[in-house]
DNA sequence: GAATTGACTGGAATGTTATTTTGGTCACTT
DNA sequence: AAGTGACCAAAATAACATTCCAGTCAATTC
C-alpha cells in the first residue's frame, strides 16, 4: 500500500475517490456506474481497477472516509473538561446530525428502504458499528474514572445509541416526535438516571 | 366433494373468521385470497361481503382478535401481589414470546421484510401500539403508587418496549445475543436502575 | 323476499421474451 | 510502466402477454 500522498502531476487515485464519493452520495450504490465514475474523474475505466479491485472495494473506501469524518466531528466536539454525560449527549447530537445531513447516508438509507441493496445496507451498518465502538471506548474510560456504573461497554454503547435513536423517532411514528431539548432531557432520564425510585 | 362438516347456518360469520385467521397466519395478507377463505369456510364468496366490507376490514378484525389474545395472556400473567418491575418483566417476556410464536405475527413480519406489504405492516404496528398502550396503563398506576418516578407513561412504555426488544436482538445483529437471564438482568440495569453512579 | 351463491369483470400482479446496461478484462497506445 | 476504452458475459430493465383476484350482482335457494 502506498504510504502518503505523493505529489504526482495528476493524482489519479484521489480523482477517482473524489468522483466516486460524489456519485455514491448523489445516486446511491447501485445507480453509480463505473463508467460514470471514470468519466467524472477524467480517467479511463481501467485506471480505477489499478487502485481498487472492484466496485465494492471502492465503495468500502468511501464509507471508511465517511467514518473518519464522523470520528473527526466527534473529536472536535469532545471537551475533556466536561463530565461524561455532557460529552456523550453533545457527541450523539453532533455526530448523528452530521450523519443525517450527509448526502451519502441519506441516499443509502433511501436505497435500503426502496431496494434493499445489500451493499448499501452493509455500508450503513458499518457506520453504525463504528459509532458504537467509538462510544464504547469512552464508556470504558468513564467507568474507570468512576463516572459510570460498571457494565459491558460495548452493550452499553449499543443501548445508548438505540435509546437516543428511539427518542429521535427514527424508528417508527409510534410517539409524537420530541424537540431537541426534550430529547436531551429524556435521554438523561431514561438512560442515565433510570426509572426506579431512589 | 365435501366431507360432511355439519352446516350451521347461523355460524357463517364465525366460520369466515376462523378460515380467514388460519389463512392469514399460513400465507400472510396478500397471498390470502377471498376465494380461498370462502372455500375453506365452506361459504360462498359473496357471503363474506355481507359481514365485512372488504378484505382489509376482515384482516383488521383478525388483528383485533390477536390483540385480545395478547391482552388475555398479559392479564393471566399479572400478579397484583408482585412489585411493578417483576410484573413488567414477566409480562414483556410472556407477551412477546407468545407474539413471536404466533403464526400470524411471524408470517406478517416475514411479509413486511420480503414485500413491504403496507397492510401487513399496519397490522404489526397496531399490535405494537396496543402493547405500548397496555404497558402505559400499568406505568401510570405504578407512578401513582410511588413505585416509579414520574414521567410520561406513554413515552416510558414505548421506551421500555424498545429497550427490551433491543436487548433481545430483534433489531440488528450488532451485539452478541443474550440468553434469557441476561436479558432480564440487563433490562433492569439499563431501564430501571440507570447508568449513573449513585 | 331475505339470504346465499358463484360466474363475471377490469385492473393489477406475474410470467416471458427482447433489449439495454454495466462490472470487469485486456490488447493496445502513450 | 501507466493508462486507456472497445469488448464481453451477466445482469438489469423494458415491453408485452398472460394469469389472478377483490369485489359485484343477477340468479338461485330456502
CSV table of C-alpha atoms (C1' of nucleotides) in Angstrom, one decimal:
chain,number,residue,atom,x,y,z
A,1,UNK,CA,0.0,0.0,0.0
A,2,UNK,CA,1.3,3.5,-0.9
A,3,UNK,CA,2.1,5.4,2.2
A,4,UNK,CA,1.5,9.1,1.8
A,5,UNK,CA,0.2,11.4,-0.9
A,6,UNK,CA,3.0,11.5,-3.4
A,7,UNK,CA,2.9,14.7,-5.5
A,8,UNK,CA,2.1,13.3,-8.9
A,9,UNK,CA,1.3,15.6,-11.8
A,10,UNK,CA,-2.2,14.3,-11.5
A,11,UNK,CA,-3.1,12.2,-8.5
A,12,UNK,CA,-5.5,9.8,-10.2
A,13,UNK,CA,-6.4,7.8,-7.1
A,14,UNK,CA,-7.6,11.0,-5.4
A,15,UNK,CA,-9.6,12.0,-8.5
A,16,UNK,CA,-11.3,8.6,-8.5
A,17,UNK,CA,-12.2,8.8,-4.9
A,18,UNK,CA,-13.5,12.3,-5.3
A,19,UNK,CA,-15.7,11.3,-8.2
A,20,UNK,CA,-16.9,8.1,-6.6
A,21,UNK,CA,-17.7,10.0,-3.4
A,22,UNK,CA,-19.9,12.4,-5.2
A,23,UNK,CA,-21.6,9.8,-7.3
A,24,UNK,CA,-22.4,7.4,-4.5
A,25,UNK,CA,-23.8,10.3,-2.5
A,26,UNK,CA,-25.9,11.5,-5.4
A,27,UNK,CA,-27.1,8.3,-6.9
A,28,UNK,CA,-26.5,5.6,-4.2
A,29,UNK,CA,-24.6,2.3,-4.7
A,30,UNK,CA,-26.3,0.5,-7.5
A,31,UNK,CA,-27.1,3.6,-9.6
A,32,UNK,CA,-23.5,4.6,-9.6
A,33,UNK,CA,-21.7,3.1,-12.6
A,34,UNK,CA,-18.0,2.6,-13.0
A,35,UNK,CA,-18.2,4.2,-16.4
A,36,UNK,CA,-19.8,7.3,-14.9
A,37,UNK,CA,-17.1,7.5,-12.1
A,38,UNK,CA,-14.4,7.1,-14.7
A,39,UNK,CA,-15.7,9.9,-16.9
A,40,UNK,CA,-16.4,12.2,-13.9
A,41,UNK,CA,-12.9,11.6,-12.7
A,42,UNK,CA,-11.5,12.2,-16.1
A,43,UNK,CA,-9.8,8.8,-16.1
A,44,UNK,CA,-10.0,5.6,-18.1
A,45,UNK,CA,-12.2,2.9,-16.6
A,46,UNK,CA,-9.2,0.5,-16.4
A,47,UNK,CA,-7.4,3.0,-14.2
A,48,UNK,CA,-9.9,2.6,-11.4
A,49,UNK,CA,-9.1,-1.1,-11.3
A,50,UNK,CA,-5.4,-0.4,-10.7
A,51,UNK,CA,-6.4,1.2,-7.4
A,52,UNK,CA,-9.5,-0.8,-6.3
A,53,UNK,CA,-10.1,-4.5,-7.0
A,54,UNK,CA,-13.8,-3.9,-7.8
A,55,UNK,CA,-16.8,-1.6,-7.2
A,56,UNK,CA,-17.3,-3.0,-3.7
A,57,UNK,CA,-13.8,-2.1,-2.6
A,58,UNK,CA,-14.1,1.4,-4.0
A,59,UNK,CA,-17.4,1.8,-2.1
A,60,UNK,CA,-15.9,0.5,1.2
A,61,UNK,CA,-13.1,3.0,0.9
A,62,UNK,CA,-15.7,5.8,0.6
A,63,UNK,CA,-17.5,4.5,3.7
A,64,UNK,CA,-14.2,4.4,5.6
A,65,UNK,CA,-13.6,8.0,4.7
A,66,UNK,CA,-17.1,8.9,5.9
A,67,UNK,CA,-16.4,7.1,9.2
A,68,UNK,CA,-13.2,9.1,9.6
A,69,UNK,CA,-15.2,12.3,9.1
A,70,UNK,CA,-17.6,11.3,11.8
A,71,UNK,CA,-14.8,10.5,14.1
A,72,UNK,CA,-13.3,13.9,13.4
A,73,UNK,CA,-16.6,15.6,14.2
A,74,UNK,CA,-16.7,13.6,17.5
A,75,UNK,CA,-13.1,14.5,18.4
A,76,UNK,CA,-13.8,18.2,17.7
A,77,UNK,CA,-16.9,18.1,19.9
A,78,UNK,CA,-15.2,16.3,22.8
A,79,UNK,CA,-14.3,18.6,25.7
A,80,UNK,CA,-12.2,16.7,28.3
A,81,UNK,CA,-13.2,19.3,31.0
A,82,UNK,CA,-16.8,18.3,30.7
A,83,UNK,CA,-18.3,15.3,32.6
A,84,UNK,CA,-19.0,12.1,30.6
A,85,UNK,CA,-22.8,12.6,30.3
A,86,UNK,CA,-22.4,16.1,28.7
A,87,UNK,CA,-19.8,14.8,26.2
A,88,UNK,CA,-22.0,11.9,25.4
A,89,UNK,CA,-25.0,14.0,24.6
A,90,UNK,CA,-23.0,16.5,22.7
A,91,UNK,CA,-21.4,13.9,20.6
A,92,UNK,CA,-24.5,11.9,19.9
A,93,UNK,CA,-26.3,15.1,18.9
A,94,UNK,CA,-23.5,16.4,16.6
A,95,UNK,CA,-22.4,13.2,15.1
A,96,UNK,CA,-25.9,12.0,14.3
A,97,UNK,CA,-26.9,15.4,13.0
A,98,UNK,CA,-23.9,15.3,10.7
A,99,UNK,CA,-24.6,11.8,9.7
A,100,UNK,CA,-28.2,12.6,8.8
A,101,UNK,CA,-27.2,15.6,6.8
A,102,UNK,CA,-24.5,13.7,4.9
A,103,UNK,CA,-25.6,13.0,1.3
A,104,UNK,CA,-24.2,9.5,1.3
A,105,UNK,CA,-26.0,8.3,4.4
A,106,UNK,CA,-29.3,9.9,3.3
A,107,UNK,CA,-29.1,8.3,-0.1
A,108,UNK,CA,-28.0,4.9,1.2
A,109,UNK,CA,-30.9,4.9,3.7
A,110,UNK,CA,-33.3,5.6,0.9
A,111,UNK,CA,-31.8,2.9,-1.2
A,112,UNK,CA,-32.1,0.3,1.5
A,113,UNK,CA,-35.7,1.2,2.2
A,114,UNK,CA,-36.5,1.2,-1.5
A,115,UNK,CA,-34.5,-1.6,-3.0
A,116,UNK,CA,-32.8,-3.3,0.0
A,117,UNK,CA,-29.5,-3.1,-1.8
A,118,UNK,CA,-27.2,-5.4,0.4
A,119,UNK,CA,-24.1,-3.3,-0.2
A,120,UNK,CA,-25.9,-0.1,0.9
A,121,UNK,CA,-27.2,-1.8,4.0
A,122,UNK,CA,-23.7,-3.1,4.8
A,123,UNK,CA,-22.3,0.4,4.5
A,124,UNK,CA,-24.8,1.9,6.9
A,125,UNK,CA,-24.2,-1.0,9.4
A,126,UNK,CA,-20.5,-0.3,9.2
A,127,UNK,CA,-21.1,3.3,10.1
A,128,UNK,CA,-23.3,2.3,13.0
A,129,UNK,CA,-20.8,-0.2,14.3
A,130,UNK,CA,-18.1,2.4,14.2
A,131,UNK,CA,-20.2,4.9,16.2
A,132,UNK,CA,-21.0,2.2,18.8
A,133,UNK,CA,-17.3,1.2,19.0
A,134,UNK,CA,-16.3,4.9,19.5
A,135,UNK,CA,-18.8,5.4,22.2
A,136,UNK,CA,-17.8,2.1,23.8
A,137,UNK,CA,-14.3,3.5,24.2
A,138,UNK,CA,-15.5,6.5,26.1
A,139,UNK,CA,-17.9,4.4,28.2
A,140,UNK,CA,-14.9,2.3,29.2
A,141,UNK,CA,-12.9,5.3,30.2
A,142,UNK,CA,-15.9,6.8,32.1
A,143,UNK,CA,-16.3,3.5,34.1
A,144,UNK,CA,-12.7,3.6,35.0
A,145,UNK,CA,-12.9,7.2,36.1
A,146,UNK,CA,-15.9,6.2,38.3
A,147,UNK,CA,-18.3,8.4,36.3
A,148,UNK,CA,-20.4,5.4,35.3
A,149,UNK,CA,-21.5,2.2,36.9
A,150,UNK,CA,-19.7,-0.9,35.7
A,151,UNK,CA,-21.1,-2.7,32.7
A,152,UNK,CA,-20.2,-4.2,29.3
A,153,UNK,CA,-19.1,-1.1,27.5
A,154,UNK,CA,-20.0,-2.4,24.1
A,155,UNK,CA,-23.5,-3.4,25.1
A,156,UNK,CA,-24.0,-0.2,26.9
A,157,UNK,CA,-22.9,1.9,23.9
A,158,UNK,CA,-25.3,-0.1,21.8
A,159,UNK,CA,-28.1,0.6,24.2
A,160,UNK,CA,-27.3,4.3,24.4
A,161,UNK,CA,-27.4,4.6,20.6
A,162,UNK,CA,-30.6,2.7,20.4
A,163,UNK,CA,-32.3,4.8,23.1
A,164,UNK,CA,-31.2,8.0,21.6
A,165,UNK,CA,-32.5,7.0,18.2
A,166,UNK,CA,-35.7,5.7,19.7
A,167,UNK,CA,-36.3,9.2,21.2
A,168,UNK,CA,-35.5,11.0,18.0
A,169,UNK,CA,-38.2,8.9,16.4
A,170,UNK,CA,-36.2,7.4,13.6
A,171,UNK,CA,-37.6,4.0,14.2
A,172,UNK,CA,-41.4,4.4,14.0
A,173,UNK,CA,-44.1,7.0,14.3
A,174,UNK,CA,-45.3,5.4,17.4
A,175,UNK,CA,-44.9,8.5,19.6
A,176,UNK,CA,-45.1,12.2,18.9
A,177,UNK,CA,-41.7,13.5,17.9
A,178,UNK,CA,-39.8,15.4,20.6
A,179,UNK,CA,-37.9,18.7,20.1
A,180,UNK,CA,-34.2,18.8,20.8
A,181,UNK,CA,-34.5,19.9,24.4
A,182,UNK,CA,-36.9,17.1,25.3
A,183,UNK,CA,-34.7,14.6,23.6
A,184,UNK,CA,-31.8,15.5,25.7
A,185,UNK,CA,-33.8,15.6,28.9
A,186,UNK,CA,-35.5,12.3,28.2
A,187,UNK,CA,-32.2,10.6,27.3
A,188,UNK,CA,-30.7,11.7,30.6
A,189,UNK,CA,-33.8,10.5,32.4
A,190,UNK,CA,-34.2,7.1,30.7
A,191,UNK,CA,-30.6,6.2,30.1
A,192,UNK,CA,-28.6,7.7,32.9
A,193,UNK,CA,-30.9,8.2,35.8
A,194,UNK,CA,-33.2,5.2,35.5
A,195,UNK,CA,-36.9,4.9,36.3
A,196,UNK,CA,-36.6,3.3,39.7
A,197,UNK,CA,-37.5,5.5,42.7
A,198,UNK,CA,-34.5,6.2,44.8
B,1,UNK,CA,-67.0,-33.3,-2.8
B,2,UNK,CA,-67.5,-32.1,0.7
B,3,UNK,CA,-66.7,-34.1,3.8
B,4,UNK,CA,-69.8,-33.8,5.9
B,5,UNK,CA,-68.8,-30.9,8.2
B,6,UNK,CA,-72.0,-30.0,9.9
B,7,UNK,CA,-73.6,-26.9,8.5
B,8,UNK,CA,-74.8,-24.4,11.0
B,9,UNK,CA,-76.3,-21.6,9.0
B,10,UNK,CA,-76.2,-19.2,12.0
B,11,UNK,CA,-72.4,-19.8,12.3
B,12,UNK,CA,-71.4,-18.3,9.0
B,13,UNK,CA,-69.6,-15.2,10.4
B,14,UNK,CA,-67.6,-17.4,12.8
B,15,UNK,CA,-66.8,-19.8,10.0
B,16,UNK,CA,-65.4,-17.0,7.9
B,17,UNK,CA,-63.3,-15.6,10.8
B,18,UNK,CA,-61.9,-19.0,11.6
B,19,UNK,CA,-60.9,-19.7,8.0
B,20,UNK,CA,-59.5,-16.2,7.5
B,21,UNK,CA,-57.5,-16.4,10.7
B,22,UNK,CA,-55.9,-19.7,9.5
B,23,UNK,CA,-55.2,-18.4,6.0
B,24,UNK,CA,-53.7,-15.1,7.1
B,25,UNK,CA,-51.4,-16.9,9.5
B,26,UNK,CA,-50.4,-19.5,7.0
B,27,UNK,CA,-50.0,-17.3,3.9
B,28,UNK,CA,-49.9,-13.7,5.0
B,29,UNK,CA,-52.0,-10.9,3.9
B,30,UNK,CA,-51.5,-10.7,0.1
B,31,UNK,CA,-51.2,-14.4,-0.5
B,32,UNK,CA,-54.6,-14.9,1.2
B,33,UNK,CA,-57.4,-14.8,-1.4
B,34,UNK,CA,-61.0,-14.2,-0.7
B,35,UNK,CA,-61.8,-17.2,-2.9
B,36,UNK,CA,-59.6,-19.4,-0.7
B,37,UNK,CA,-61.2,-18.1,2.5
B,38,UNK,CA,-64.7,-18.7,1.1
B,39,UNK,CA,-63.9,-22.2,0.1
B,40,UNK,CA,-62.1,-23.1,3.4
B,41,UNK,CA,-65.0,-21.6,5.3
B,42,UNK,CA,-67.5,-23.6,3.2
B,43,UNK,CA,-69.2,-20.4,2.2
B,44,UNK,CA,-69.9,-18.5,-1.0
B,45,UNK,CA,-67.6,-15.6,-1.6
B,46,UNK,CA,-70.5,-13.1,-1.6
B,47,UNK,CA,-71.4,-14.2,2.0
B,48,UNK,CA,-68.1,-12.8,3.3
B,49,UNK,CA,-69.0,-9.4,1.9
B,50,UNK,CA,-72.2,-9.5,4.0
B,51,UNK,CA,-70.1,-9.4,7.2
B,52,UNK,CA,-67.1,-7.5,6.1
B,53,UNK,CA,-67.0,-4.6,3.7
B,54,UNK,CA,-63.7,-5.7,2.1
B,55,UNK,CA,-60.5,-7.8,2.6
B,56,UNK,CA,-59.0,-5.0,4.8
B,57,UNK,CA,-61.8,-5.0,7.2
B,58,UNK,CA,-61.7,-8.8,7.5
B,59,UNK,CA,-58.0,-8.6,8.2
B,60,UNK,CA,-58.4,-5.8,10.8
B,61,UNK,CA,-60.9,-8.0,12.7
B,62,UNK,CA,-58.4,-10.8,12.8
B,63,UNK,CA,-55.7,-8.5,14.1
B,64,UNK,CA,-58.1,-7.2,16.8
B,65,UNK,CA,-58.7,-10.8,17.9
B,66,UNK,CA,-55.0,-11.3,18.2
B,67,UNK,CA,-54.6,-8.2,20.3
B,68,UNK,CA,-57.4,-9.5,22.6
B,69,UNK,CA,-55.5,-12.8,22.9
B,70,UNK,CA,-52.3,-10.9,23.8
B,71,UNK,CA,-54.2,-8.9,26.4
B,72,UNK,CA,-55.5,-12.1,27.9
B,73,UNK,CA,-52.0,-13.5,28.2
B,74,UNK,CA,-50.9,-10.4,29.9
B,75,UNK,CA,-53.9,-10.4,32.4
B,76,UNK,CA,-53.2,-14.0,33.1
B,77,UNK,CA,-49.5,-13.2,33.8
B,78,UNK,CA,-50.2,-10.2,36.0
B,79,UNK,CA,-49.9,-10.9,39.8
B,80,UNK,CA,-51.1,-7.9,41.8
B,81,UNK,CA,-49.0,-9.1,44.8
B,82,UNK,CA,-45.8,-8.6,42.9
B,83,UNK,CA,-44.0,-5.2,42.5
B,84,UNK,CA,-44.3,-3.4,39.2
B,85,UNK,CA,-40.9,-4.3,37.9
B,86,UNK,CA,-41.5,-8.0,38.3
B,87,UNK,CA,-44.8,-7.8,36.6
B,88,UNK,CA,-43.4,-5.7,33.8
B,89,UNK,CA,-40.6,-8.2,33.1
B,90,UNK,CA,-42.9,-11.2,33.3
B,91,UNK,CA,-45.5,-9.6,31.0
B,92,UNK,CA,-42.9,-8.5,28.4
B,93,UNK,CA,-41.4,-11.9,28.4
B,94,UNK,CA,-44.7,-13.8,28.1
B,95,UNK,CA,-46.5,-11.5,25.8
B,96,UNK,CA,-43.6,-11.1,23.4
B,97,UNK,CA,-42.8,-14.8,23.5
B,98,UNK,CA,-46.5,-15.5,22.7
B,99,UNK,CA,-46.4,-12.9,19.9
B,100,UNK,CA,-43.3,-14.3,18.4
B,101,UNK,CA,-44.7,-17.8,18.4
B,102,UNK,CA,-48.0,-16.7,16.9
B,103,UNK,CA,-48.3,-17.8,13.3
B,104,UNK,CA,-49.9,-14.5,12.2
B,105,UNK,CA,-47.2,-12.3,13.6
B,106,UNK,CA,-44.4,-14.5,12.3
B,107,UNK,CA,-45.9,-14.5,8.8
B,108,UNK,CA,-46.7,-10.8,8.7
B,109,UNK,CA,-43.1,-9.9,9.8
B,110,UNK,CA,-41.7,-12.0,7.0
B,111,UNK,CA,-44.1,-10.5,4.6
B,112,UNK,CA,-43.1,-7.0,5.6
B,113,UNK,CA,-39.4,-7.8,5.2
B,114,UNK,CA,-39.9,-9.5,1.9
B,115,UNK,CA,-42.6,-7.4,0.2
B,116,UNK,CA,-43.2,-4.5,2.4
B,117,UNK,CA,-46.9,-5.1,2.2
B,118,UNK,CA,-48.5,-2.0,3.8
B,119,UNK,CA,-51.4,-3.8,5.3
B,120,UNK,CA,-49.2,-6.4,7.0
B,121,UNK,CA,-47.1,-3.5,8.3
B,122,UNK,CA,-50.1,-1.7,9.6
B,123,UNK,CA,-51.3,-4.9,11.4
B,124,UNK,CA,-48.0,-5.3,13.2
B,125,UNK,CA,-47.9,-1.6,14.1
B,126,UNK,CA,-51.4,-2.0,15.5
B,127,UNK,CA,-50.2,-4.8,17.7
B,128,UNK,CA,-47.2,-2.9,18.9
B,129,UNK,CA,-49.3,0.2,19.7
B,130,UNK,CA,-51.7,-2.0,21.7
B,131,UNK,CA,-48.8,-3.4,23.7
B,132,UNK,CA,-47.5,0.0,24.4
B,133,UNK,CA,-50.9,1.3,25.5
B,134,UNK,CA,-51.3,-1.7,27.8
B,135,UNK,CA,-48.0,-1.1,29.5
B,136,UNK,CA,-48.6,2.6,29.6
B,137,UNK,CA,-51.7,1.9,31.8
B,138,UNK,CA,-49.6,0.0,34.3
B,139,UNK,CA,-46.8,2.5,34.2
B,140,UNK,CA,-49.4,5.1,35.1
B,141,UNK,CA,-50.7,3.1,38.0
B,142,UNK,CA,-47.1,2.4,39.2
B,143,UNK,CA,-46.3,6.1,39.2
B,144,UNK,CA,-49.4,6.8,41.3
B,145,UNK,CA,-48.4,4.1,43.7
B,146,UNK,CA,-45.0,5.6,44.1
B,147,UNK,CA,-43.3,2.6,42.5
B,148,UNK,CA,-41.9,4.6,39.6
B,149,UNK,CA,-40.6,8.1,39.2
B,150,UNK,CA,-43.0,10.5,37.4
B,151,UNK,CA,-42.8,10.5,33.6
B,152,UNK,CA,-45.0,10.5,30.5
B,153,UNK,CA,-46.4,7.0,30.8
B,154,UNK,CA,-46.9,6.6,27.1
B,155,UNK,CA,-43.3,7.6,26.2
B,156,UNK,CA,-42.0,5.5,29.0
B,157,UNK,CA,-43.9,2.4,27.9
B,158,UNK,CA,-42.6,3.0,24.4
B,159,UNK,CA,-39.0,3.2,25.6
B,160,UNK,CA,-39.4,0.1,27.7
B,161,UNK,CA,-40.6,-1.9,24.8
B,162,UNK,CA,-37.8,-0.6,22.6
B,163,UNK,CA,-35.2,-1.3,25.2
B,164,UNK,CA,-36.4,-4.8,25.7
B,165,UNK,CA,-36.5,-5.5,22.0
B,166,UNK,CA,-33.0,-4.0,21.6
B,167,UNK,CA,-31.7,-6.5,24.2
B,168,UNK,CA,-33.4,-9.5,22.6
B,169,UNK,CA,-31.6,-8.6,19.4
B,170,UNK,CA,-34.6,-8.3,17.1
B,171,UNK,CA,-33.2,-5.1,15.7
B,172,UNK,CA,-29.8,-5.9,14.4
B,173,UNK,CA,-27.0,-8.3,14.8
B,174,UNK,CA,-24.9,-5.6,16.3
B,175,UNK,CA,-24.2,-7.4,19.5
B,176,UNK,CA,-23.9,-11.0,20.5
B,177,UNK,CA,-27.4,-12.2,21.5
B,178,UNK,CA,-28.1,-12.6,25.3
B,179,UNK,CA,-29.7,-15.5,27.0
B,180,UNK,CA,-33.0,-15.1,28.9
B,181,UNK,CA,-31.3,-14.4,32.2
B,182,UNK,CA,-29.0,-11.8,30.9
B,183,UNK,CA,-31.9,-10.0,29.1
B,184,UNK,CA,-33.8,-9.7,32.3
B,185,UNK,CA,-30.8,-8.5,34.3
B,186,UNK,CA,-29.7,-6.1,31.6
B,187,UNK,CA,-33.2,-4.7,31.2
B,188,UNK,CA,-33.4,-4.0,35.0
B,189,UNK,CA,-30.0,-2.4,34.8
B,190,UNK,CA,-30.5,-0.2,31.8
B,191,UNK,CA,-34.1,0.7,32.1
B,192,UNK,CA,-34.9,0.8,35.8
B,193,UNK,CA,-31.6,1.4,37.6
B,194,UNK,CA,-29.9,3.7,35.2
B,195,UNK,CA,-26.2,4.1,34.4
B,196,UNK,CA,-25.4,7.0,36.7
B,197,UNK,CA,-23.3,6.3,39.8
B,198,UNK,CA,-25.3,6.8,42.9
C,1,DG,C1',-88.2,-11.9,0.0
C,2,DA,C1',-84.1,-12.4,2.6
C,3,DA,C1',-80.1,-14.9,2.5
C,4,DT,C1',-76.7,-17.1,-0.2
C,5,DT,C1',-74.1,-18.1,-4.2
C,6,DG,C1',-70.5,-18.2,-7.9
C,7,DA,C1',-69.8,-16.6,-12.8
C,8,DC,C1',-68.1,-12.4,-14.3
C,9,DT,C1',-65.1,-8.1,-14.8
C,10,DG,C1',-61.3,-4.8,-15.0
C,11,DG,C1',-57.3,-3.5,-13.1
C,12,DA,C1',-53.3,-5.2,-11.0
C,13,DA,C1',-49.9,-8.8,-10.5
C,14,DT,C1',-46.9,-12.0,-12.7
C,15,DG,C1',-44.6,-14.5,-16.3
C,16,DT,C1',-41.9,-14.3,-20.7
C,17,DT,C1',-39.1,-12.6,-24.1
C,18,DA,C1',-36.3,-8.9,-26.2
C,19,DT,C1',-33.2,-5.2,-25.5
C,20,DT,C1',-30.1,-2.4,-22.9
C,21,DT,C1',-26.9,-1.6,-19.3
C,22,DT,C1',-22.8,-2.4,-16.7
C,23,DG,C1',-18.8,-4.6,-13.9
C,24,DG,C1',-14.7,-6.2,-15.2
C,25,DT,C1',-10.9,-7.5,-18.7
C,26,DC,C1',-7.1,-7.0,-21.7
C,27,DA,C1',-4.8,-5.9,-26.2
C,28,DC,C1',-3.2,-1.8,-27.4
C,29,DT,C1',-1.4,3.1,-27.1
C,30,DT,C1',1.4,6.6,-24.9
D,1,DA,C1',5.1,1.1,-17.0
D,2,DA,C1',0.9,3.6,-16.8
D,3,DG,C1',-3.2,4.4,-18.8
D,4,DT,C1',-7.0,3.6,-21.9
D,5,DG,C1',-11.5,2.3,-24.0
D,6,DA,C1',-13.6,-1.3,-27.1
D,7,DC,C1',-15.3,-5.6,-25.9
D,8,DC,C1',-17.8,-9.5,-23.4
D,9,DA,C1',-20.9,-12.1,-20.4
D,10,DA,C1',-24.1,-11.5,-17.0
D,11,DA,C1',-27.4,-8.8,-15.0
D,12,DA,C1',-30.9,-5.3,-15.2
D,13,DT,C1',-34.7,-3.3,-17.5
D,14,DA,C1',-38.4,-2.7,-20.7
D,15,DA,C1',-42.2,-4.4,-23.5
D,16,DC,C1',-45.6,-7.4,-24.0
D,17,DA,C1',-48.7,-11.4,-22.9
D,18,DT,C1',-51.0,-13.9,-19.6
D,19,DT,C1',-53.0,-15.0,-15.2
D,20,DC,C1',-55.0,-13.7,-10.9
D,21,DC,C1',-58.1,-11.7,-7.7
D,22,DA,C1',-61.1,-8.2,-5.0
D,23,DG,C1',-65.4,-7.0,-5.4
D,24,DT,C1',-70.2,-7.1,-7.9
D,25,DC,C1',-74.7,-8.7,-8.9
D,26,DA,C1',-78.2,-11.5,-11.5
D,27,DA,C1',-79.7,-15.9,-10.5
D,28,DT,C1',-80.9,-19.4,-7.1
D,29,DT,C1',-82.3,-21.3,-2.7
D,30,DC,C1',-84.8,-21.7,1.4
